[in-house]
Structures are given as C-alpha cells and as structure tokens.
Tab-separated table of C-alpha atoms and ligand atoms in Angstrom:
chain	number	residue	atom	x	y	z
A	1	UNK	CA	73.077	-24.650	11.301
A	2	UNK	CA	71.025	-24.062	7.996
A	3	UNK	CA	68.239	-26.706	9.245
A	4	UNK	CA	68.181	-24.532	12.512
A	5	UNK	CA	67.557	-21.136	10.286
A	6	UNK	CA	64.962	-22.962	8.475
A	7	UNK	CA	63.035	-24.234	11.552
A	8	UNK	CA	62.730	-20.772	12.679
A	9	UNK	CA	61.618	-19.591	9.195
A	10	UNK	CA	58.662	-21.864	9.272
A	11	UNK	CA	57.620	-21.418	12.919
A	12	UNK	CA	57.418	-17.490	12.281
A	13	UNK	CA	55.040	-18.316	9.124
A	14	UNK	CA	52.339	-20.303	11.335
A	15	UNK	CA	52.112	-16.886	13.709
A	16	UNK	CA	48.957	-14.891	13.156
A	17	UNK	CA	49.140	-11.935	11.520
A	18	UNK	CA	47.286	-10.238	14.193
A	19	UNK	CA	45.023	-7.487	12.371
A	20	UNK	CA	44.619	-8.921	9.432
A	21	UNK	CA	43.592	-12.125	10.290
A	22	UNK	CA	40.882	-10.733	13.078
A	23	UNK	CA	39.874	-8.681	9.708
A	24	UNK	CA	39.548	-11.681	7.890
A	25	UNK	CA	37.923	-13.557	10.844
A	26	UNK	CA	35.345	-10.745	11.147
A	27	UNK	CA	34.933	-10.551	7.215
A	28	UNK	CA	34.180	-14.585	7.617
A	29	UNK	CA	31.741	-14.245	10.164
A	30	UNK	CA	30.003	-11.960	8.786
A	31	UNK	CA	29.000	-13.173	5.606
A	32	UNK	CA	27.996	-16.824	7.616
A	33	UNK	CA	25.569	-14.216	9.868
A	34	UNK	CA	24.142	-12.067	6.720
A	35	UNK	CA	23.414	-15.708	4.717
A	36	UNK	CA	21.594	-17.210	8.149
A	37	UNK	CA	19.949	-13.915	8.899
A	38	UNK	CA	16.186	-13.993	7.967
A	39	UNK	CA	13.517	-11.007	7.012
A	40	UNK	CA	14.685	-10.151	3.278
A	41	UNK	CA	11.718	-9.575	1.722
A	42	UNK	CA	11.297	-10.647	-2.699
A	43	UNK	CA	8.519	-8.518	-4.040
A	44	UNK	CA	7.062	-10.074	-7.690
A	45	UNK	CA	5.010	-7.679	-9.692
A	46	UNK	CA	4.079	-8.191	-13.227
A	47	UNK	CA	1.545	-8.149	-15.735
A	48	UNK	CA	-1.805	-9.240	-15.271
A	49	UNK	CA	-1.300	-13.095	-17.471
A	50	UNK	CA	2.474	-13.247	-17.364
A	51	UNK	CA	2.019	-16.700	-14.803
A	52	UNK	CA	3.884	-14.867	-11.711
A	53	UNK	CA	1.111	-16.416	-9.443
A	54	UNK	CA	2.054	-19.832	-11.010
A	55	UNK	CA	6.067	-19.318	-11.160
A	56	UNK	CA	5.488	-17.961	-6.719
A	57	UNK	CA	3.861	-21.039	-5.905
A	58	UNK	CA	6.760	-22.638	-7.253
A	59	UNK	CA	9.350	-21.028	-5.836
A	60	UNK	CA	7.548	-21.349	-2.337
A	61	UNK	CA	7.427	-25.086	-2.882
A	62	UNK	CA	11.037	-25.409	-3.966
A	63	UNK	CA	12.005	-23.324	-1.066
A	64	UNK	CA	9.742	-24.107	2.105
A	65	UNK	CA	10.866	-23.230	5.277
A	66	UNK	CA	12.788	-20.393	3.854
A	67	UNK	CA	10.412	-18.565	1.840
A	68	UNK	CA	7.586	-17.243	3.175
A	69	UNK	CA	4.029	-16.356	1.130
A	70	UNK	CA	3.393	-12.902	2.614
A	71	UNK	CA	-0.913	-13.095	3.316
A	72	UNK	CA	-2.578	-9.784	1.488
A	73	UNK	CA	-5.454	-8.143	2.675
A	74	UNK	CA	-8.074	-8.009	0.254
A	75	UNK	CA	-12.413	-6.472	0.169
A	76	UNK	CA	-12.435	-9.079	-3.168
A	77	UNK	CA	-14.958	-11.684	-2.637
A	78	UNK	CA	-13.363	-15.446	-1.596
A	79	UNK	CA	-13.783	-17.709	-4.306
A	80	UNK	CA	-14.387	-21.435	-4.177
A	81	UNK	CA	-11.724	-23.518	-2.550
A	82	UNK	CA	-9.839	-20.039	-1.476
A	83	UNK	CA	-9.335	-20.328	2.687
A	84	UNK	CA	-9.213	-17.104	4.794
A	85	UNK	CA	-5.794	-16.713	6.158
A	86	UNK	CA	-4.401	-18.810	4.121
A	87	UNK	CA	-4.657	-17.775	0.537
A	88	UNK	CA	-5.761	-13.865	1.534
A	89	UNK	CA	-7.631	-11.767	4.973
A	90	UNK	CA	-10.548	-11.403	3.258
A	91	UNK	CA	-12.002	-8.056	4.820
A	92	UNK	CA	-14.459	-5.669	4.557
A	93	UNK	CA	-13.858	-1.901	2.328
A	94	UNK	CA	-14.667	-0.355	6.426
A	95	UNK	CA	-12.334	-2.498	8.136
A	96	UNK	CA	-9.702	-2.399	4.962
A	97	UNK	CA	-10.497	1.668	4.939
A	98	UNK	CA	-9.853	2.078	8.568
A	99	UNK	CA	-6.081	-0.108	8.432
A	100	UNK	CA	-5.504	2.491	5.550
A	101	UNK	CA	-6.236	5.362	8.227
A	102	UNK	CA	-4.162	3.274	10.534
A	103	UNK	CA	-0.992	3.163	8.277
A	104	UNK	CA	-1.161	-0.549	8.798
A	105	UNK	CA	-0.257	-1.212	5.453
A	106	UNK	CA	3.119	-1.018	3.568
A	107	UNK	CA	1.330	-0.768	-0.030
A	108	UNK	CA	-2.220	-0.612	-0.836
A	109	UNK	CA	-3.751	-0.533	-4.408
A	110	UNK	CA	-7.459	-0.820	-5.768
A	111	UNK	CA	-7.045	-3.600	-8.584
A	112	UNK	CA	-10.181	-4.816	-10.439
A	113	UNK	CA	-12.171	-2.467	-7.823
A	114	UNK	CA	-10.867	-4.193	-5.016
A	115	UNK	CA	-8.701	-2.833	-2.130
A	116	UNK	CA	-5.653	-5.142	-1.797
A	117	UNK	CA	-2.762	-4.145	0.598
A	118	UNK	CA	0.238	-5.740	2.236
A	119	UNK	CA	0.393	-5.317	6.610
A	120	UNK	CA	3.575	-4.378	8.089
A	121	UNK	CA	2.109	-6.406	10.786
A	122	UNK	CA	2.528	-9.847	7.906
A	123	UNK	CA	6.175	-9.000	7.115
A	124	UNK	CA	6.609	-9.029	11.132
A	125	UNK	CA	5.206	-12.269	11.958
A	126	UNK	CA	7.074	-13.768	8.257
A	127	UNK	CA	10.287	-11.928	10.258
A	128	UNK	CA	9.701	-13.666	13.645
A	129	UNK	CA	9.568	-16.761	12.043
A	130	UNK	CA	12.810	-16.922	10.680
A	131	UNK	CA	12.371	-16.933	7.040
A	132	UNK	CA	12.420	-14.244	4.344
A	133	UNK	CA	8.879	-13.169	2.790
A	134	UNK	CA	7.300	-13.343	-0.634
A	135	UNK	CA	5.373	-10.570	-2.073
A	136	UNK	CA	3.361	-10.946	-4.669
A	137	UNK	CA	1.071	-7.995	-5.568
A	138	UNK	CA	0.790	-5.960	-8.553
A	139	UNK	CA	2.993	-3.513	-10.224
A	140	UNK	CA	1.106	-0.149	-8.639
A	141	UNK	CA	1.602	-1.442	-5.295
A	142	UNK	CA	5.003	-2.733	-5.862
A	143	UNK	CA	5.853	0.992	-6.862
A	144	UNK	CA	4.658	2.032	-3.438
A	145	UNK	CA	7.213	-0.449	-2.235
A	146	UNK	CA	10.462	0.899	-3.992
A	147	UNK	CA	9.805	4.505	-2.596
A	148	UNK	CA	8.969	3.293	0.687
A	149	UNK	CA	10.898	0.010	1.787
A	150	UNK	CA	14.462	0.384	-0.539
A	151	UNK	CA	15.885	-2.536	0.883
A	152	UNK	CA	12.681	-4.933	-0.613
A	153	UNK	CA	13.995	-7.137	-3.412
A	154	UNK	CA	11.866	-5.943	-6.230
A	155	UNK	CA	11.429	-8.148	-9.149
A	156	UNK	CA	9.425	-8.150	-12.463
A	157	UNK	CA	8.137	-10.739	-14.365
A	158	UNK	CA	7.931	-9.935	-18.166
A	159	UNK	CA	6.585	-12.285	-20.988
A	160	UNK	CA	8.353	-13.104	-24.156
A	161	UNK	CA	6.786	-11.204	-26.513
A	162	UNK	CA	3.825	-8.863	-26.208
A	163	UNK	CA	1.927	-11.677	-28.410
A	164	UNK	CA	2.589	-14.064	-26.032
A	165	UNK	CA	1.149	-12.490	-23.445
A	166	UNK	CA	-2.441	-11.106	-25.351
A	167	UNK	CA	-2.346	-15.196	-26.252
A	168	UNK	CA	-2.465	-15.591	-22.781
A	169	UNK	CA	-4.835	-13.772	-21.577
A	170	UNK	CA	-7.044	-14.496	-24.314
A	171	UNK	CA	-6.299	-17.883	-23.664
A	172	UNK	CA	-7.822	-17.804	-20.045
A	173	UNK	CA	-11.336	-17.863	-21.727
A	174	UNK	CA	-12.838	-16.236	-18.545
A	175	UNK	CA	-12.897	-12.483	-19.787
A	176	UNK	CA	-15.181	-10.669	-22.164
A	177	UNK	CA	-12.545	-8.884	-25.397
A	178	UNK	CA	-13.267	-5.554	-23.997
A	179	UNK	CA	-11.844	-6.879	-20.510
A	180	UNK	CA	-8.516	-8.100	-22.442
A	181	UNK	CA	-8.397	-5.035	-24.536
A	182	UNK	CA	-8.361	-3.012	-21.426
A	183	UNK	CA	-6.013	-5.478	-19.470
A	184	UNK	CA	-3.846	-5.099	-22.263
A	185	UNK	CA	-3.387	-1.360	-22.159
A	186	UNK	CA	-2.680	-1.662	-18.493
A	187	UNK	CA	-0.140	-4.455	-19.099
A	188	UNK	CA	1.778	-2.154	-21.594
A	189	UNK	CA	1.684	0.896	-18.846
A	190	UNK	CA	2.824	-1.663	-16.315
A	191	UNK	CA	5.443	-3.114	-18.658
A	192	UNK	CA	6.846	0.258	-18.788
A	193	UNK	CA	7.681	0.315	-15.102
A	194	UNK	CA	10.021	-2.326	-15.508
A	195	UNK	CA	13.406	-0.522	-15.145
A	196	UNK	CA	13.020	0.748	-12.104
A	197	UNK	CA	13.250	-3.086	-10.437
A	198	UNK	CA	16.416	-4.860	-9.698
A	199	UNK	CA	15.471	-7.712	-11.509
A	200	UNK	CA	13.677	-8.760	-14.628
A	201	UNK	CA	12.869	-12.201	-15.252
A	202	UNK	CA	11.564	-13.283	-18.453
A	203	UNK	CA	9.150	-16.251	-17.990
A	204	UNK	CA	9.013	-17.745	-21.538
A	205	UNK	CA	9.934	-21.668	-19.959
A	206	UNK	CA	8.152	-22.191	-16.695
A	207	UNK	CA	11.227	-23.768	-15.499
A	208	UNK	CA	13.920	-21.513	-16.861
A	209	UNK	CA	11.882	-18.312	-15.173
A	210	UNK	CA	11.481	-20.726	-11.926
A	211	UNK	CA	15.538	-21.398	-11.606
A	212	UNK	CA	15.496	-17.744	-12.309
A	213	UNK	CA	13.661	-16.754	-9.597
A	214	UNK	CA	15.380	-19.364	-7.161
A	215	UNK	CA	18.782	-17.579	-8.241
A	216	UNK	CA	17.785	-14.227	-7.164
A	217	UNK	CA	16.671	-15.488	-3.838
A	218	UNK	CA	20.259	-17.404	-3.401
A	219	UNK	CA	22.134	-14.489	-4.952
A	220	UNK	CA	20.091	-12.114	-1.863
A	221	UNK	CA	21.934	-14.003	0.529
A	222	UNK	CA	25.423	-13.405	-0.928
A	223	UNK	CA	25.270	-9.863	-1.379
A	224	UNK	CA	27.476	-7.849	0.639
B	301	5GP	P1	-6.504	-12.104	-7.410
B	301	5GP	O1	-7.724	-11.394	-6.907
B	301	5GP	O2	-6.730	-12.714	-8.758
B	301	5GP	O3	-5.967	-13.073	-6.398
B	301	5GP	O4	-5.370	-10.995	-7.599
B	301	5GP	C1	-5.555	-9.913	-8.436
B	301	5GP	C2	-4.305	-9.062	-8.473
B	301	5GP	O5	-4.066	-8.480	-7.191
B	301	5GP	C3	-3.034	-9.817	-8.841
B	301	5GP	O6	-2.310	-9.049	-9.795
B	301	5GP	C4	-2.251	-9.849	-7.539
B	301	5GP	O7	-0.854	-9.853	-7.767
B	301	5GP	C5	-2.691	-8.563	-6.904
B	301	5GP	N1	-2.490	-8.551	-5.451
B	301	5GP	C6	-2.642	-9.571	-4.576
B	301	5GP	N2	-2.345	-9.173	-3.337
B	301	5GP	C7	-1.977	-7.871	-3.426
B	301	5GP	C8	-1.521	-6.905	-2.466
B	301	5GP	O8	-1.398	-7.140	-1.273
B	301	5GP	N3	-1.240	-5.666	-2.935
B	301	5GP	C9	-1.359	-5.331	-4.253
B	301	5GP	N4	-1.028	-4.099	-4.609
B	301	5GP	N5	-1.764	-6.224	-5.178
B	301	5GP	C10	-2.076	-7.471	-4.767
C-alpha cells in the first residue's frame, strides 16, 4: 500500500506545471533569440593616440563573421595603400554636403578639416548581413550618437595616464609640437566626455584592453 502512495507521489512530480513552465520556456527562448539576433551596434570613441584604431582591428579579427567594421564616409584625401570601400567612401565636400542635406548620416563631424560621417544606409547593409557593427569615429560624433541612437553600445577608450598618452603622440614623429600641443587640449576636452559612455576601457596592455573590448561585445549579447 505505501509503495502504491509513493508511485503516485512521483508520477504527480513529472507533470508540468503548466504556467510556469511555458514562462520558463518563453524566458529560455528568448534569451537563445536575443544572443542569435544580429544589428547591435559597439561605437569606440577616444582620444586622438590612445591606439583604438589598433585595439578595433583587433577585435574585428578576433571576432570575424560577427563583428562588422562599419565603412565611414570621409572628403579626407586616400592615402597610400588605403582602398575605397574598404578602409573609407572617400567622397567629395559636394557629394558629402548634399548626404548631410539628405539626413543620410547618423553622425557627422569635421575632424582635422575633414567631413567624416557614419550612413544609416552602412548600419543597414552591416544589419542585413547578420552581424553586429563596429563604429569607430571620434568622440564629437560619438556624442551625436548617444542623443540620437540610445540603444548604440557606446564605449571609450582612455589611456593610462595623461603622460602616456602626450608620449604617444609625440611618439608618432609625424606631427609638428604645435600640432600635439593642440591635439592635446582636444584630448583633455574629449577625455572629459567620458562619463556619459557605458563603458570605459583603459588600454594600458594591448591585450588586457583587447579581452576588454571582446567582453563588452559578449556581455551585449547577455543583457536582458
Ligand atoms: P583618419 O583620417 O586618421 O582615418 O581618422 C581621423 C579621425 O576620424 C579618427 O579619430 C577616427 O576615429 C575619426 N573618424 C573616422 N571615421 C569617422 C566617422 O564616420 N565619424 C566621425 N565622427 N569620426 C570618424
């Protein structure tokens, strides 16, 4: 009689618990669908010398076929080994002026006295494609982005020390000391911005800032 009782017990344990576990199910499904689901889109601003250009390249390489390199539009001229369409749309100011007009852009900033600007029409085609974009423009346009697009993953790459980075950029040997005195003043505006992104990476070790960066794109795909 008390082996019957027991049978029962366990055969009422294996029944579904109806709402809960379609709650469950749904909660389940979900999260597989948000992880799968493409068109997040990174944005990496930073300092002009703080290596985000290196520490992008990177990332795309340690990430291909997910990550995307999001194209900019740019009136600067190509330099050697640079391909159109590949490493920028290199454009003229009346073509770049008229996209403006056009609202074709989703930021749009003059750096160095050059029009550079991120298309909608880019983040589509990244979008259709399956994977999630990366944006990597400079700290004025990224500002655009956070009023605009709230959903962008915005992310700032900040150097050790304020030394570090003058060494840097002095380091480069390509630019005249008035040209690093002034990029310098704009580095500590930009540097100020910093709070308003969601992330802050400092990239002191190439490869510590790198599994940095690689974490934020992994931790995107497990938020809720
Ligand atoms: P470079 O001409 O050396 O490739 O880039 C100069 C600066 O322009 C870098 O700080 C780079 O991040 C920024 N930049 C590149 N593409 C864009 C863009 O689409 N929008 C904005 N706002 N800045 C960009």
């Amino acid at each position: 009689m008390a082996v019957k009782k027991k049978k029962k017990a366990a055969k009422t344990s294996k029944k579904p618990a109806g709402g809960v576990r379609a709650a469950a199910n749904a909660v389940v499904r979900e999260a597989v669908k948000r992880k799968r689901r493409p068109g997040r889109v990174f944005v990496v601003a930073g300092p002009s010398g703080v290596g985000k250009t290196t520490l992008c390249k990177k990332a795309l390489e340690a990430l291909q076929g997910r990550l995307h390199w999001s194209i900019s539009h740019t009136t600067r001229p190509q330099r050697e080994g640079e391909v159109d369409a590949r490493d920028y749309h290199f454009v003229s100011a009346e073509k770049f002026e008229r996209m403006v007009g056009r609202d074709e852009f989703i930021e749009h900033a003059t750096v160095h006295d050059n029009y550079y600007g991120t298309s909608r029409k880019e983040l589509r085609r990244i979008h259709k494609s399956g994977g999630d974009a990366l944006v990597e423009i400079d700290v004025q346009g990224a500002l655009q982005i956070i009023e605009t697009f709230p959903e962008a993953v915005m992310i700032f790459i900040l150097p050790p020390t304020l030394k570090a980075l003058e060494q840097r950029l002095r380091g480069r040997g390509t630019d005249s000391p008035a040209v690093i005195r002034k990029r310098l003043q704009n580095a500590y505006g930009e540097i100020a911005e910093a709070p308003a992104f969601r992330y802050q990476i400092v990239n002191e070790d190439l490869d510590h800032a790198l599994a940095d960066l690689i974490g934020v794109v992994h931790a995107e795909a497990c938020r809720v």
